[in-house]
Structure formats: C-alpha cells, structure tokens
Coordinates of C-alpha atoms in Angstrom, one line a residue:
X21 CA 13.0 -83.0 60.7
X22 CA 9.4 -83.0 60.7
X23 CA 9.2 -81.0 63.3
X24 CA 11.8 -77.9 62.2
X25 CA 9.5 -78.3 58.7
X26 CA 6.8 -77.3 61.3
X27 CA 8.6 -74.5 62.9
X28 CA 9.6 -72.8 59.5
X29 CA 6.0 -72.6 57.9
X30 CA 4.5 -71.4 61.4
X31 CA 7.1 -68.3 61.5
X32 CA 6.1 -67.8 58.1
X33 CA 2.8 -67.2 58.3
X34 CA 3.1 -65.2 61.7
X35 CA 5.6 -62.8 59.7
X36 CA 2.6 -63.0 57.3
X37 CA -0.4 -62.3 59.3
X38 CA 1.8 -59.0 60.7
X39 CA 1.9 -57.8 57.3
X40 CA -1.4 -57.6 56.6
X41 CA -2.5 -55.7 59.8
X42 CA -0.9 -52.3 57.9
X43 CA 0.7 -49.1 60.2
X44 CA -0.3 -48.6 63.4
X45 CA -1.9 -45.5 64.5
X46 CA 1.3 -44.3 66.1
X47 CA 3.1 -45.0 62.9
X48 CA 1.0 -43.1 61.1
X49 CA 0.8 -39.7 63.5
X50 CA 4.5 -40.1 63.2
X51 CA 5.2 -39.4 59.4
X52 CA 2.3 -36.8 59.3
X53 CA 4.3 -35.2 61.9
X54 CA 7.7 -35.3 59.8
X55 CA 5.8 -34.2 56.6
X56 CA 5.0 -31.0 58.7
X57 CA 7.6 -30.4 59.9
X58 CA 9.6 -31.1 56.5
X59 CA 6.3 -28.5 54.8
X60 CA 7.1 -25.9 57.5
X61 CA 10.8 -25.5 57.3
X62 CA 10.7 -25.2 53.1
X63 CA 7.6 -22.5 53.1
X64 CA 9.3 -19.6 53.6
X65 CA 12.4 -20.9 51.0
X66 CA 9.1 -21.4 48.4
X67 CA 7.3 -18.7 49.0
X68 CA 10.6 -16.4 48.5
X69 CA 11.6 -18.5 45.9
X70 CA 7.7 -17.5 44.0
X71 CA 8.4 -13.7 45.1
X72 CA 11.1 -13.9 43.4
X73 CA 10.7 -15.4 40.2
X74 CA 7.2 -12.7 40.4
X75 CA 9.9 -9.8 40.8
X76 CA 11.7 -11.1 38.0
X77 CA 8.7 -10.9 35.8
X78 CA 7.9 -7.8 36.7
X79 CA 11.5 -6.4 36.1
X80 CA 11.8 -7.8 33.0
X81 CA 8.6 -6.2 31.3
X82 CA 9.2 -3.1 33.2
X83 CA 13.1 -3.2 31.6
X84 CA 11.1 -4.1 28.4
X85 CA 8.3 -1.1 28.8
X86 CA 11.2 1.3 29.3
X87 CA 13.2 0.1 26.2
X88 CA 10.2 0.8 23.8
X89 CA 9.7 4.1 25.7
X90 CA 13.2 5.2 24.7
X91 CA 12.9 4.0 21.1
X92 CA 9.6 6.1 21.0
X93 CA 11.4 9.2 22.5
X94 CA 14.7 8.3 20.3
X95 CA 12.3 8.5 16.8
X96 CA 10.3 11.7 17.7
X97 CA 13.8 13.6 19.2
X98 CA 12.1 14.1 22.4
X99 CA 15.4 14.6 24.4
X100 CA 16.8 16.8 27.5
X101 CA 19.1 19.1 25.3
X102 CA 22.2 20.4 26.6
X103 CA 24.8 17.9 26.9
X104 CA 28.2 16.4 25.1
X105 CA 30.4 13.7 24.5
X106 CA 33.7 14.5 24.2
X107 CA 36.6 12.7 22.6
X108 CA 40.1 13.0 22.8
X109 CA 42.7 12.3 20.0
X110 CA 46.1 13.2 21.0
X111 CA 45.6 17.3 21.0
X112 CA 42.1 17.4 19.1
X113 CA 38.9 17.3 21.4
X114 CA 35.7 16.6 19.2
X115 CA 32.6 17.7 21.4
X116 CA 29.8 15.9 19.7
X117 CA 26.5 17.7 21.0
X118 CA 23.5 15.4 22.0
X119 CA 20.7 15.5 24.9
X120 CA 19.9 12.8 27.2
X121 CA 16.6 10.1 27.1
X122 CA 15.3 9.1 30.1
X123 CA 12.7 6.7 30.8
X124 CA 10.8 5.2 34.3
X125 CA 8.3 2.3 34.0
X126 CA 6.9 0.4 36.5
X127 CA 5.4 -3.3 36.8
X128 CA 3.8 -4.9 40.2
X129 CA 6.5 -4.2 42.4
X130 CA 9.3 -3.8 40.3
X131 CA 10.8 -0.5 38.8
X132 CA 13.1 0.2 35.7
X133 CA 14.8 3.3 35.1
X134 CA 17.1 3.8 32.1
X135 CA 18.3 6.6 30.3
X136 CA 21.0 7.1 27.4
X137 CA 23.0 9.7 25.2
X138 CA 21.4 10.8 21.6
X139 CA 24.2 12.7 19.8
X140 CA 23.2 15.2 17.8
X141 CA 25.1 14.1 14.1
X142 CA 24.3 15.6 11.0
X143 CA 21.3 13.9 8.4
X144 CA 19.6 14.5 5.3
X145 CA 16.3 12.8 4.0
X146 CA 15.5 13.9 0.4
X147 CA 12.5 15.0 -0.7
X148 CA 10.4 14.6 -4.0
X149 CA 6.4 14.1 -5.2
X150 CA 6.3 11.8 -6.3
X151 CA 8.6 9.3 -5.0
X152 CA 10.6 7.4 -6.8
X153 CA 11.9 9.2 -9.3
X154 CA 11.6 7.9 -13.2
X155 CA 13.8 7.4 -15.8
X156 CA 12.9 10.0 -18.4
X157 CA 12.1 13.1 -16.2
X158 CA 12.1 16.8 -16.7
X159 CA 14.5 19.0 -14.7
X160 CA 13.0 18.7 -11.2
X161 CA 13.4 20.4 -7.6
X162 CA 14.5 17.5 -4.8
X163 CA 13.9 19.4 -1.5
X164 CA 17.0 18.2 1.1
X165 CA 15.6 18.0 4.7
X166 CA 18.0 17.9 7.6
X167 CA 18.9 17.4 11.0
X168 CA 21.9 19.3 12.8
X169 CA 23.3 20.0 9.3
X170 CA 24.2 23.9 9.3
X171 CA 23.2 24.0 5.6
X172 CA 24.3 27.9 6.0
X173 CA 28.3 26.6 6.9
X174 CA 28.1 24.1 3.6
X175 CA 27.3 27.2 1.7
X176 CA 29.8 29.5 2.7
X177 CA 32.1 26.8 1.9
X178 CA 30.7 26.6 -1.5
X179 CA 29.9 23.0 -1.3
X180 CA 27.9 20.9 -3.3
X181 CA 26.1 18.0 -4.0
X182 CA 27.8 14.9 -5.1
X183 CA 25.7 11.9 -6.7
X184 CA 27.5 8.3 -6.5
X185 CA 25.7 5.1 -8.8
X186 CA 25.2 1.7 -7.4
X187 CA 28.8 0.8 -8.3
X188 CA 30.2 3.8 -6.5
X189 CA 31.3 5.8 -9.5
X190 CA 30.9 9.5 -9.4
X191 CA 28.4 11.3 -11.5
X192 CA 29.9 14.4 -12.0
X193 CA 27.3 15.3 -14.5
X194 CA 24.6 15.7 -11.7
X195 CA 26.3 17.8 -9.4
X196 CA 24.9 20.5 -8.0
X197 CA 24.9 23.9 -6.2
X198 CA 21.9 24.0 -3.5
X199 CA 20.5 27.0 -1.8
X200 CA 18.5 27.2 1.5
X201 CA 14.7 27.2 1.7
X202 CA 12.1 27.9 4.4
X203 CA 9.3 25.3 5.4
X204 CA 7.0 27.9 4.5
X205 CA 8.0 28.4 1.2
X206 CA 7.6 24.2 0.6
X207 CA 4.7 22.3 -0.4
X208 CA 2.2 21.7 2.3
X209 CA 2.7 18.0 2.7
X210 CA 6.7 18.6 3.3
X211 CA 7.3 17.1 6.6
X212 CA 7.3 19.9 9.0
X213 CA 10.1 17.9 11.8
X214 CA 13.4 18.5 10.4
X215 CA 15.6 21.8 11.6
X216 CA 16.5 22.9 8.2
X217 CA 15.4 22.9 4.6
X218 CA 17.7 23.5 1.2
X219 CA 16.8 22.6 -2.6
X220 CA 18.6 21.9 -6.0
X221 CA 17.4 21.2 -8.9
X222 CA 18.1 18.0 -10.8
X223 CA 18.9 17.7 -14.4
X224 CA 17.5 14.6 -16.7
X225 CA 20.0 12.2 -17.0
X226 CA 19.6 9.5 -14.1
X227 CA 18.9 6.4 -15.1
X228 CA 17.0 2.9 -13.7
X229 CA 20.2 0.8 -14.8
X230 CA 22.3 3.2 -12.1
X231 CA 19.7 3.2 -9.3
X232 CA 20.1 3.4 -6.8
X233 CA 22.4 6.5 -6.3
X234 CA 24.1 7.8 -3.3
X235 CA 23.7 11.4 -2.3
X236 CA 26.2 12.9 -0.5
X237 CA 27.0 16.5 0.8
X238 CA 30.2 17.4 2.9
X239 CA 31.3 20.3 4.2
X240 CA 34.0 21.6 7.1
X241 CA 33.6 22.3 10.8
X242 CA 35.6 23.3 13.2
X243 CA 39.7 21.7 13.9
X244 CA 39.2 20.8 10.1
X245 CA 36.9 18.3 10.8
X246 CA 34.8 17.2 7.5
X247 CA 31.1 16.1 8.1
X248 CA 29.7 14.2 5.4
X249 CA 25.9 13.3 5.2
X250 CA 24.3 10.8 2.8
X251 CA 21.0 9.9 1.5
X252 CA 19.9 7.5 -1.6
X253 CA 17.6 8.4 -4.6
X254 CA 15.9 5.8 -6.8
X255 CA 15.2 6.0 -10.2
X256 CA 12.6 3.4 -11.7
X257 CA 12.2 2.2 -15.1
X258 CA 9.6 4.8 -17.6
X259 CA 6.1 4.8 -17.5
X260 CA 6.1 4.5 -21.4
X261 CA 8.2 3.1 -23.6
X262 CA 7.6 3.3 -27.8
X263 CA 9.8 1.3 -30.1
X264 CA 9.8 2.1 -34.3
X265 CA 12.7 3.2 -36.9
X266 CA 16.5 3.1 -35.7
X267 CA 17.3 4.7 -33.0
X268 CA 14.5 2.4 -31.9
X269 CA 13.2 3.4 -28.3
X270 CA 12.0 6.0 -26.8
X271 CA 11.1 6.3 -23.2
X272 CA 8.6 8.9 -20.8
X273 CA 8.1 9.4 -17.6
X274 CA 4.3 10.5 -17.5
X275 CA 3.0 8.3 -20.4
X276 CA 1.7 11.7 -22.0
X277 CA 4.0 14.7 -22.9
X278 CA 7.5 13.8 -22.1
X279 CA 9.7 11.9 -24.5
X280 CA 13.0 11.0 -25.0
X281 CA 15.2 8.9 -26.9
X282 CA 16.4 5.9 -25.0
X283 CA 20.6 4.7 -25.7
X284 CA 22.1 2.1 -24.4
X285 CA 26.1 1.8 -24.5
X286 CA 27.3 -0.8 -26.5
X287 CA 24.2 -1.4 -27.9
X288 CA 22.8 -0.4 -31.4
X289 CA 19.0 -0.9 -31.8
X290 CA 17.1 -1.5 -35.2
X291 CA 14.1 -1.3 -36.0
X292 CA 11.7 -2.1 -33.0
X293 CA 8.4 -4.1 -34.6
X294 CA 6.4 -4.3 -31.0
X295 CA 6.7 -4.2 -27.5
X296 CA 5.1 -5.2 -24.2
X297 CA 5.0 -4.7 -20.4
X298 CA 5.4 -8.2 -19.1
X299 CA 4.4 -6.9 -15.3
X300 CA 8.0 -6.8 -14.3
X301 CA 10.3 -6.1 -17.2
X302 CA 9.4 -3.9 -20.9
X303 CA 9.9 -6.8 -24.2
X304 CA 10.5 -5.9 -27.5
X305 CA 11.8 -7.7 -31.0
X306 CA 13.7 -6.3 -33.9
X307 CA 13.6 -6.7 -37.4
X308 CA 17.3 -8.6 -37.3
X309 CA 15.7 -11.4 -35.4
X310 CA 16.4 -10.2 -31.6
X311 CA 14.7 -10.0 -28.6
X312 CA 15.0 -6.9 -26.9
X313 CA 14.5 -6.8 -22.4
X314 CA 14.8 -4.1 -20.0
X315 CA 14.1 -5.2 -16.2
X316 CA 14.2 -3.1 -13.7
X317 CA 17.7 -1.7 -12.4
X318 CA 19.4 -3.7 -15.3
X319 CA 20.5 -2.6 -18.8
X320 CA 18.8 -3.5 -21.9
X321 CA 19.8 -6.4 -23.5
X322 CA 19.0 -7.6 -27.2
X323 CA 19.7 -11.2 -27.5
X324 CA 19.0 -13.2 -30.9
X325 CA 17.2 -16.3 -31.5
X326 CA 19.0 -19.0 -32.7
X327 CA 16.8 -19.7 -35.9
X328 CA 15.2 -16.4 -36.1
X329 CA 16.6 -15.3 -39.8
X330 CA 13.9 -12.8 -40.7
X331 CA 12.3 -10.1 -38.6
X332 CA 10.2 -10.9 -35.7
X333 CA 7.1 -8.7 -35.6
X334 CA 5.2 -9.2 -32.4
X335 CA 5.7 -10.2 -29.0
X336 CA 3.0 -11.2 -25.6
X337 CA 3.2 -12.9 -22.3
X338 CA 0.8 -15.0 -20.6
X339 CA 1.4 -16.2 -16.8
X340 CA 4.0 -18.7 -17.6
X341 CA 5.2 -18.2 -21.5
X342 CA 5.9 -15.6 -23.7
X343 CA 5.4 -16.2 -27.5
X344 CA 7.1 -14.2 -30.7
X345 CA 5.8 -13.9 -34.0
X346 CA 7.8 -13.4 -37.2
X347 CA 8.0 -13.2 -40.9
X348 CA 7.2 -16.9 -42.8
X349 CA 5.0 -18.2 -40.3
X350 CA 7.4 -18.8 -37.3
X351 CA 6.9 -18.8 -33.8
X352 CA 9.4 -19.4 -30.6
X353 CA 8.0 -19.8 -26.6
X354 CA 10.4 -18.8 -23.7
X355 CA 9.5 -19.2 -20.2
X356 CA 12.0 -16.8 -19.0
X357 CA 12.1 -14.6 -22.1
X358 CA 16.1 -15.6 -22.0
X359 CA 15.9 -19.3 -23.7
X360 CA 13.8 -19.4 -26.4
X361 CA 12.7 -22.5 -28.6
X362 CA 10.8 -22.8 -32.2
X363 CA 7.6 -24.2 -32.1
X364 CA 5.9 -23.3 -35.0
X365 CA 7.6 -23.2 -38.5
X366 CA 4.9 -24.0 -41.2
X367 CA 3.5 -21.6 -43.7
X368 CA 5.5 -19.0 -45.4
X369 CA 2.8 -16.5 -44.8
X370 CA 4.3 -13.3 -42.2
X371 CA 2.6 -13.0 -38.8
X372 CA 2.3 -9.8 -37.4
X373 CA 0.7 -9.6 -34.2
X374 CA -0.2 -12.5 -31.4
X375 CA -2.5 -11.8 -27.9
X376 CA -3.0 -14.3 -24.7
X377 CA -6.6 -13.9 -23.4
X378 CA -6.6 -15.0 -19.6
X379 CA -10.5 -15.8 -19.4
X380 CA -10.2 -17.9 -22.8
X381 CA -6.2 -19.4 -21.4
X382 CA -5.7 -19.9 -25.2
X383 CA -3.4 -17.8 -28.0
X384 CA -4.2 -16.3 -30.9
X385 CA -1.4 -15.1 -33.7
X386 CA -2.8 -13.7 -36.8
X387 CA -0.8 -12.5 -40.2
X388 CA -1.0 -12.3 -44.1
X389 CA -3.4 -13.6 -46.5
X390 CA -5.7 -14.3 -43.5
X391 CA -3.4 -16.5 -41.3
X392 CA -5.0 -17.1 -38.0
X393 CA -3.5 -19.3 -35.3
X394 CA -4.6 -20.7 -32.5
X395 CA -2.8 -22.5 -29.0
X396 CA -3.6 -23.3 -25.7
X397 CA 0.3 -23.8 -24.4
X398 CA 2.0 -21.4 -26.9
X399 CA 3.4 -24.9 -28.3
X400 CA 1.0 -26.6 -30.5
X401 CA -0.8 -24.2 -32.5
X402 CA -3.9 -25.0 -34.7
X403 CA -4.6 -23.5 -38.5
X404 CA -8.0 -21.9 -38.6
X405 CA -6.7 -20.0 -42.2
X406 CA -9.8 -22.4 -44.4
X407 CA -13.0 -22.0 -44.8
X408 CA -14.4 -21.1 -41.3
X409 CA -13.3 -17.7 -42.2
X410 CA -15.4 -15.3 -44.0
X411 CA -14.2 -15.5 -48.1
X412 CA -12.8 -12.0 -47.7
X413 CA -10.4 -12.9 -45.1
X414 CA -8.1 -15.0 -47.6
X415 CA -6.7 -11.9 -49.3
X416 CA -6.4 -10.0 -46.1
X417 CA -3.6 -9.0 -44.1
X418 CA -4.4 -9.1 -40.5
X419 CA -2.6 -7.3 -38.1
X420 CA -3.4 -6.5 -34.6
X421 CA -5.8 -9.5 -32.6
X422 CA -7.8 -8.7 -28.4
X423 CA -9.8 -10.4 -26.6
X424 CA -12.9 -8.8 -24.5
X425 CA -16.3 -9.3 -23.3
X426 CA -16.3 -13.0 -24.4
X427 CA -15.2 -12.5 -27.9
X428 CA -11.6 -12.1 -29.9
X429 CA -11.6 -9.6 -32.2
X430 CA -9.2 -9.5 -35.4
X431 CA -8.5 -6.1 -37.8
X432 CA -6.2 -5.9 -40.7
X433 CA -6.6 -4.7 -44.2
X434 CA -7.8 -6.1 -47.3
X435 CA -7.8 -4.6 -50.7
X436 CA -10.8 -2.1 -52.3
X437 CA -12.8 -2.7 -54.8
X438 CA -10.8 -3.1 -57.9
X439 CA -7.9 -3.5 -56.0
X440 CA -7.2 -0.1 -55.1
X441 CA -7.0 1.4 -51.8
X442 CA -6.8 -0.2 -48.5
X443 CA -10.2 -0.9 -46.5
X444 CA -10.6 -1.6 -43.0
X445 CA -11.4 -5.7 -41.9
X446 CA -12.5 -6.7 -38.5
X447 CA -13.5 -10.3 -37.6
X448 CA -15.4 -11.5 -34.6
X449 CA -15.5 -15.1 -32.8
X450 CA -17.4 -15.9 -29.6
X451 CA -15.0 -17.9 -27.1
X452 CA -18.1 -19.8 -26.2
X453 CA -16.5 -22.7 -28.4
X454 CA -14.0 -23.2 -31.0
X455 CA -16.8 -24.4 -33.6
X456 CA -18.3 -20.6 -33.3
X457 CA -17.4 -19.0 -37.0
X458 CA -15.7 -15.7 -37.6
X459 CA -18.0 -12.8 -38.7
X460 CA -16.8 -10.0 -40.7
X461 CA -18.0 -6.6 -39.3
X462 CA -18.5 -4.2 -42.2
X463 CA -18.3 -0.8 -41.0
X464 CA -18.1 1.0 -44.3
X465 CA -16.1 0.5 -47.7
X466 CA -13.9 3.8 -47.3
X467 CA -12.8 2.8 -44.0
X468 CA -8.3 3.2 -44.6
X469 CA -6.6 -0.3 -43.1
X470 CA -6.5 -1.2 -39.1
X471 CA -3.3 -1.9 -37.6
X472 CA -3.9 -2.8 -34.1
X473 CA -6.4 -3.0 -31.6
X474 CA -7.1 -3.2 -27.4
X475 CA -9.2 -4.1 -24.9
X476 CA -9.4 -1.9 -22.0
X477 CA -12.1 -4.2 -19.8
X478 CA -14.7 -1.8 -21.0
X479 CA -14.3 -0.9 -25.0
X480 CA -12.3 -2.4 -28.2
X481 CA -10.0 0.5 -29.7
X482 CA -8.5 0.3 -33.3
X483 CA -6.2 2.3 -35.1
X484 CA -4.8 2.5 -38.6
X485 CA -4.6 4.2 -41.9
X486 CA -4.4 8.0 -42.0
X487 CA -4.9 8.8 -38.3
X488 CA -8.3 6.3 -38.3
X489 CA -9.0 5.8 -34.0
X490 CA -12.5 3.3 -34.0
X491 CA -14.4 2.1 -30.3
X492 CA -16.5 -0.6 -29.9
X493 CA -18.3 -1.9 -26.7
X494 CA -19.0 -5.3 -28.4
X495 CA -16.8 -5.5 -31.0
X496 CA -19.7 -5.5 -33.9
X497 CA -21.0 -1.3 -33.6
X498 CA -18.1 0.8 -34.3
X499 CA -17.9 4.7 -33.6
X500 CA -15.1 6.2 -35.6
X501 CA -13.6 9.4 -33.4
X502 CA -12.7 12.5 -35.3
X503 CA -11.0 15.5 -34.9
X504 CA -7.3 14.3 -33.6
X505 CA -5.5 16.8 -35.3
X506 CA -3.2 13.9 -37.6
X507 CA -3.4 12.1 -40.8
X508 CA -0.7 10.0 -40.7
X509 CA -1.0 5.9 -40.4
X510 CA -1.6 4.7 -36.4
X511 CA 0.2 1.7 -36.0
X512 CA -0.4 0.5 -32.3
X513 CA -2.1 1.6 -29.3
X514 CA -1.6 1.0 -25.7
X515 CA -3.4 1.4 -22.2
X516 CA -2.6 1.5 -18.6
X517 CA -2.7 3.3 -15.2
X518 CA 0.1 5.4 -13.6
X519 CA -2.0 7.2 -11.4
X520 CA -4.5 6.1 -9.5
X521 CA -7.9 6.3 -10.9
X522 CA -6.8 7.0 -13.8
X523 CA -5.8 5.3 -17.3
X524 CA -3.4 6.4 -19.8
X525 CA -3.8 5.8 -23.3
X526 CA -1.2 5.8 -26.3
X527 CA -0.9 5.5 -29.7
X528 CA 1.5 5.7 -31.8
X529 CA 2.2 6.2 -35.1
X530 CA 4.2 7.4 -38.3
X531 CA 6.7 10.6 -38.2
X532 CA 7.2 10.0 -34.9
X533 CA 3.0 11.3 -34.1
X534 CA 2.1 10.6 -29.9
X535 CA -1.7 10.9 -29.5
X536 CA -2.6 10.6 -25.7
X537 CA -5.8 10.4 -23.4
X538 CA -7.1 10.5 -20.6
X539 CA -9.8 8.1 -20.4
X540 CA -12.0 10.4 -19.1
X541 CA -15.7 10.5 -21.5
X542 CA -15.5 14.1 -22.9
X543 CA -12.1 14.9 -22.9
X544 CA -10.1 14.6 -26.4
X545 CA -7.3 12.8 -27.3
X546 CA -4.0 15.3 -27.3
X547 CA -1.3 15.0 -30.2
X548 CA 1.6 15.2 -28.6
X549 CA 4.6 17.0 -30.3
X550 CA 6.6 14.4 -32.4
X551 CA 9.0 12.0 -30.4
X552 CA 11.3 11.5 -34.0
X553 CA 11.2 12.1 -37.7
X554 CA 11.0 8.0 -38.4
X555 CA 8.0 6.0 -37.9
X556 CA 7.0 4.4 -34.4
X557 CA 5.0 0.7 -34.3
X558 CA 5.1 -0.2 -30.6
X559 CA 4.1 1.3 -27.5
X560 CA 3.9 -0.5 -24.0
X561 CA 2.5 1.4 -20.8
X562 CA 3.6 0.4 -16.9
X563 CA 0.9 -0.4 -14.9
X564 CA 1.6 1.6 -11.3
X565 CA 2.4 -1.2 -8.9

C-alpha cells in the first residue's frame, strides 16, 4: 500500500515538472510554420476581398456623382434633343417628344455612366411683382411663362383661362382671354429660360379665404388629344384693414390709395369700434358685444362674448393674452382670441382704449371720467382713477393710451373753460416705477379733443378733433402738423411696414377721410379719397413678414 501511495505521488510530480519546461523549440517552428502557411493561402482571398469592397466605394459615389449630375442637367434642360417616346393605345400612337441626359463620372477606378429620357410636356409658371398676390388689388397683368406649351395652338382654339379655389369649385368670374407676349416686351427681371411668354389681366375679386387657387389652361393637339397645364396663385390677407359704421370693414392692398369694402357671406358686421394686427391674424370688436377674427386663408368670423351686453370698444394683444375693453368698466382675456373670460367688471365708467407695452410687460386700459387701469397678466387690474392723477383728469374722457421711450402716454378730452368746447388732455408717467405720478402736458387751451395715439420706436403721434395730427419725441413738446387738407374728427391712427425700408402710416377718420404717409421727414401726409360716407374708428396695418 505504502508503496503504490509512493508510485502515484512520484508520476505526479514527473507529469508536473514536464509541464513547466513549456514548448520545445521544434514545437514552436512548427505552429509558426502553419500560421504561414494558413497567412499565405488567405492573402490573395483578403486582399481581393479589400479591392473589392474599394471598387464598391468607388462605384457607389461615382453612381452617386452621376445622379446629381443628371438632376443638374434635368433642372437647367440641358438635354440631347431629338428623340420620342411613343405609346400605343389600340389605333392611337401618342409621340411624346423629349431629348436624352447623359452623364459619365468617375471615382478611383470605378466608372458610372447613366443616362435617361426627359419628355418634353407642356408647363406654365405664373408670373407677378410682387408675389403673392393681396386681397384687395387693382386689375393686374399676371405674365404666364411656359415650356413646350404652343400658346399660339391655345389661341386659335379660343381657349382660356380657368381659375379653380382651394375646394375645387370653378371661378367663372375670373376667366380670362390671354394673348401672347415677347420677352422683350416684359419687365427686365422676367426670367429669361422659358420658350414662350402670354399675359391676361386679372380682375379684383380673389380672395385670401379661397387661396390658394388653381390655374389651369387646356387646349387640343393632335388625334384629339387635350393638354391641360396648371399652375397655383396665392392670395394673402390686406395690408390694411379699417373698421367704423355698418358695413364695417374695409380692406387695401398697399396701405395707401386702394380701398375697398370687405363682405363676408353670411355675415352682417356692425359697427367696428377698433382693430389690431395680432402678427398672424387682423382682431376687431363690435358695438353688439362681438369679437370679430380674420386669419389668414380662413373666413371672418364674429363670435360674441358670453357676458358682453354693451359695446366693446378696444382690443390689443401681448405675447400670450389678448384683452377687450368695453362700455361699464368691463374687461375679458383670451389666450387664443376664441375663449374668452371676464376679468374685470367694477366701475360703470366706459373704457375705450387699452395698450400692452413689451419693455414695461404691464397693461394699461383707460376710459371716462379719468379711468385708468393697470395689469401685469391682463387678469388683475389695479385702479389708479384717485388722486395720483392730475385734478383735471377726473372729468376727462380718455381715449387712446402708448407706450415709448420709457414713458406711457394717455390723450383724451376734457371740457373748456365754462364747459364749452372740447380741449385736448395728455398725461405722462415714467415706467421707472409705479409710484411716478401722472403729469398733464398742456399744450394750449384751443387744442380740439385727442382720440388716439402711437408710438412708432422713434415719435408719439396723436390725432383728434377737426383733423388735429400732434408728434412728440418725448411725449411732453408737441408739434401740431398742419396743412392736411381735412377738418373732420381723426379717430385712430396706425403704423407699419409693407415694404422694406419703409413705414406706412394711417389714419382714419370721420366721412370715411384716409390720411396716409410715408414716413419719410419732408414728405406730407396724402388724403386719400374717401373709403365710405359713414365714419371709420379703427385701422390696423400688416407688418411684411
């Protein structure tokens, strides 16, 4: 026993001490030698295997090169002319013209070469300066520019064309006979790359709630085959929009000399008190309590206010609220200027006008017998209609309220001396805090009644009684400008920019009166000739996006 106990632990450790000598030298020479071999026989498999993943690579962005070169030589026609597809229906063979695209590119050691058929079909791009068209325009020229289109065969055949609205009914209305024109009888910055050129000209009558339209002109070629070509025309909301006595609104397409009176089907519009451009949409209110929208390739809608009983006078947005102003001291808030709620309904006092300042973030509403309010939500509004005020104010009725250069600035109309007459009143706070008091700026004792008043970034402008237009650059030193050719009451006056570099100012007033300018130092304000026989006491002006 003792002795096989003796055996097993010496194999063991010989089996051990074998182990721990490692590979021979043979061993070793061996498997280098099969790695070798193993490395040899597999080069040539990797090295074509590398080739040809390179050659892949290289076919793919030459494939890729040649694609973008045919897209290039597809947009700018550049084609080898010549050629047709034909097609066969029963007896009837259509030969549709075209011309062949061809394009070789080459990467490392890979080449592409492809090539394809451009047929030749009819198209028409339409032409107008500017682009879109606007709701409210003149009788214009729209220039047709095509490709392939034979405008001579269309007009032998008497064809016309044919304008579709965004629901696909026809609008008979605007069609129209078109004749040919040459490119050198176009204005200079016509595009010059079409084959033919042909004109009509457009009558008013389009309108932003039918945008866009489909144009469409069709004519016969050969077997009795009808070719049909379309393009689209848009038509965006007006550049001005003025509100006052039924019928209510009227709309222009240059905020200057072009007016006309806006209907709406199914709708009937009151009086319009005020109106604003929101940046996307034109607001307005009524005297019967409603809240009038127009958004862009929508119809106008007039909606009333649940508690609104009495006429609603003004109307403003800020970034996230819009606020209107009405008779005995109420006041609703909408986020969407669809759902509105009441948030201010003490005081029996009117308020007639209401302005967000974005520097300040704070509102101010202002109305009779010297109402002023304050908010910085549009939800709880603060009464600063005591003593602050100057001891004129209490008998005044204030009606138009901006904010400019670090100061609000409030004009209405008190009585004259002895009660007769209407003067001119203009207050004045710093926003530096709310403790700052109102001043009362005198400018003179004759001075008729303000109605409103804006800030354009550089100036304060008022308007009011018998044609009275006022500047300030501070709001305290008050130039009164003469010579406007009117001496009826202003009621409200509006700025903005529909061209660039350059503003367009409006105001409006009584018997329909449109005074207009420019902006430009120097050049006079131009009465326009009267938009109705009622009284107008809103404008609004689309800033040019």
């Amino acid at each position: 026993m003792n002795l096989l106990g003796i055996r097993k632990k010496s194999c063991s450790r010989f089996w051990a001490l074998k182990s721990e000598q490692g590979f021979s030298l043979l061993e070793l020479l061996m498997a280098l030698l099969i790695l070798m071999v193993i490395v040899i026989a597999f080069t040539p498999l990797l090295l074509n295997s590398i080739e040809r993943i390179t050659y892949a690579g290289d076919k793919s962005e030459a494939i890729y090169m040649g694609q973008s070169d045919l897209e290039v030589a597809i947009s700018e026609r550049i084609t080898v002319d010549g050629h047709e597809l034909v097609f066969t229906f029963d007896t009837t063979e259509i030969s549709v013209p075209g011309g062949l695209v061809e394009a070789k590119t080459t990467e490392g050691r890979a080449e592409a070469w492809l090539s394809g058929f451009v047929p030749f079909v009819p198209s028409i791009s339409l032409y107008l300066n500017p682009l879109p068209l606007v709701e409210g325009y003149n009788a214009t020229e729209i220039i047709i520019m095509g490709h392939n289109t034979n405008f001579n065969l269309a007009l032998t055949q008497d064809r016309r064309i044919e304008f579709y609205d965004k629901k696909g009914l026809a609008v008979p209305v605007n069609s129209y006979d078109f004749g040919i024109r040459s490119l050198a009888s176009l204005p200079e910055d016509v595009p010059d790359n079409f084959d033919e050129y042909a004109s009509f000209r457009l009558s008013p009558g389009l309108t932003n709630s039918n945008s866009i339209y489909r144009v469409e002109l069709s004519w016969e070629i050969e077997n009795d085959i009808m070719v049909t070509v379309r393009s689209r025309l848009q038509v965006v909301l007006p550049y001005a929009v003025t509100v006052g006595d039924p019928p209510g609104m009227w709309i222009s397409p240059d905020a200057e000399k072009t007016w006309r009176g806006k209907s709406q089907a199914g709708l009937t519009l009151g009086r319009l008190n005020d109106i604003v451009w929101t940046g996307f949409e034109f607001l307005a209110v009524d005297a019967g309590g409603r809240v009038v929208s127009w958004r862009d390739e929508k119809d106008i809608v007039a909606s009333g206010l649940a508690s609104a009983i009495t006429s609603l006078n003004a109307v403003c947005s800020s970034v996230d609220a819009y606020i209107v102003v009405g008779d005995t001291g109420l006041i609703w808030r909408s986020t969407n200027a669809v759902n509105w709620m009441e948030v201010h309904n003490q005081g029996n006092d009117n308020l007639n006008a209401v302005a967000w300042s974005d520097d300040e973030t704070r509102f101010v509403a202002v109305g009779d017998r010297g109402t002023l309010l304050t908010s910085i939500d549009g939800t709880t509004w603060e009464d600063y209609s005591d003593d602050s005020l100057p001891n004129t104010i209490p008998s005044a009725t204030l009606t138009g309220v901006a904010y400019g250069k670090n100061f609000w600035v409030v004009v209405g109309t008190v009585a004259g001396a002895g009660g007769s007459g209407k003067n001119a009143v203009i207050l004045r706070r710093s926003a530096s805090t709310d403790a700052d008091p109102w001043e009362e700026m005198i400018i003179n004792e004759t001075l008729p009644g303000l109605n409103d008043v804006l800030f354009d970034g550089t100036r304060f402008i008022a308007v009011g009684d018998s044609g009275t237009v006022i500047t300030s650059l501070d709001g305290e030193v008050w130039t009164l400008i003469e010579d406007l050719g009117t001496g009826v009451d202003l009621n409200a006056v509006a700025w903005g920019a529909i061209v660039d570099n350059r503003d367009n100012y409006i105001i409006v007033g009584d018997s329909g009166t449109v005074l207009t300018w420019t902006g430009v130092q120097g050049v006079p304000w131009v009465l326009q000739p009267s938009v109705t026989s009622g009284n107008l006491h809103g404008v609004a002006v689309r800033w040019k996006e």
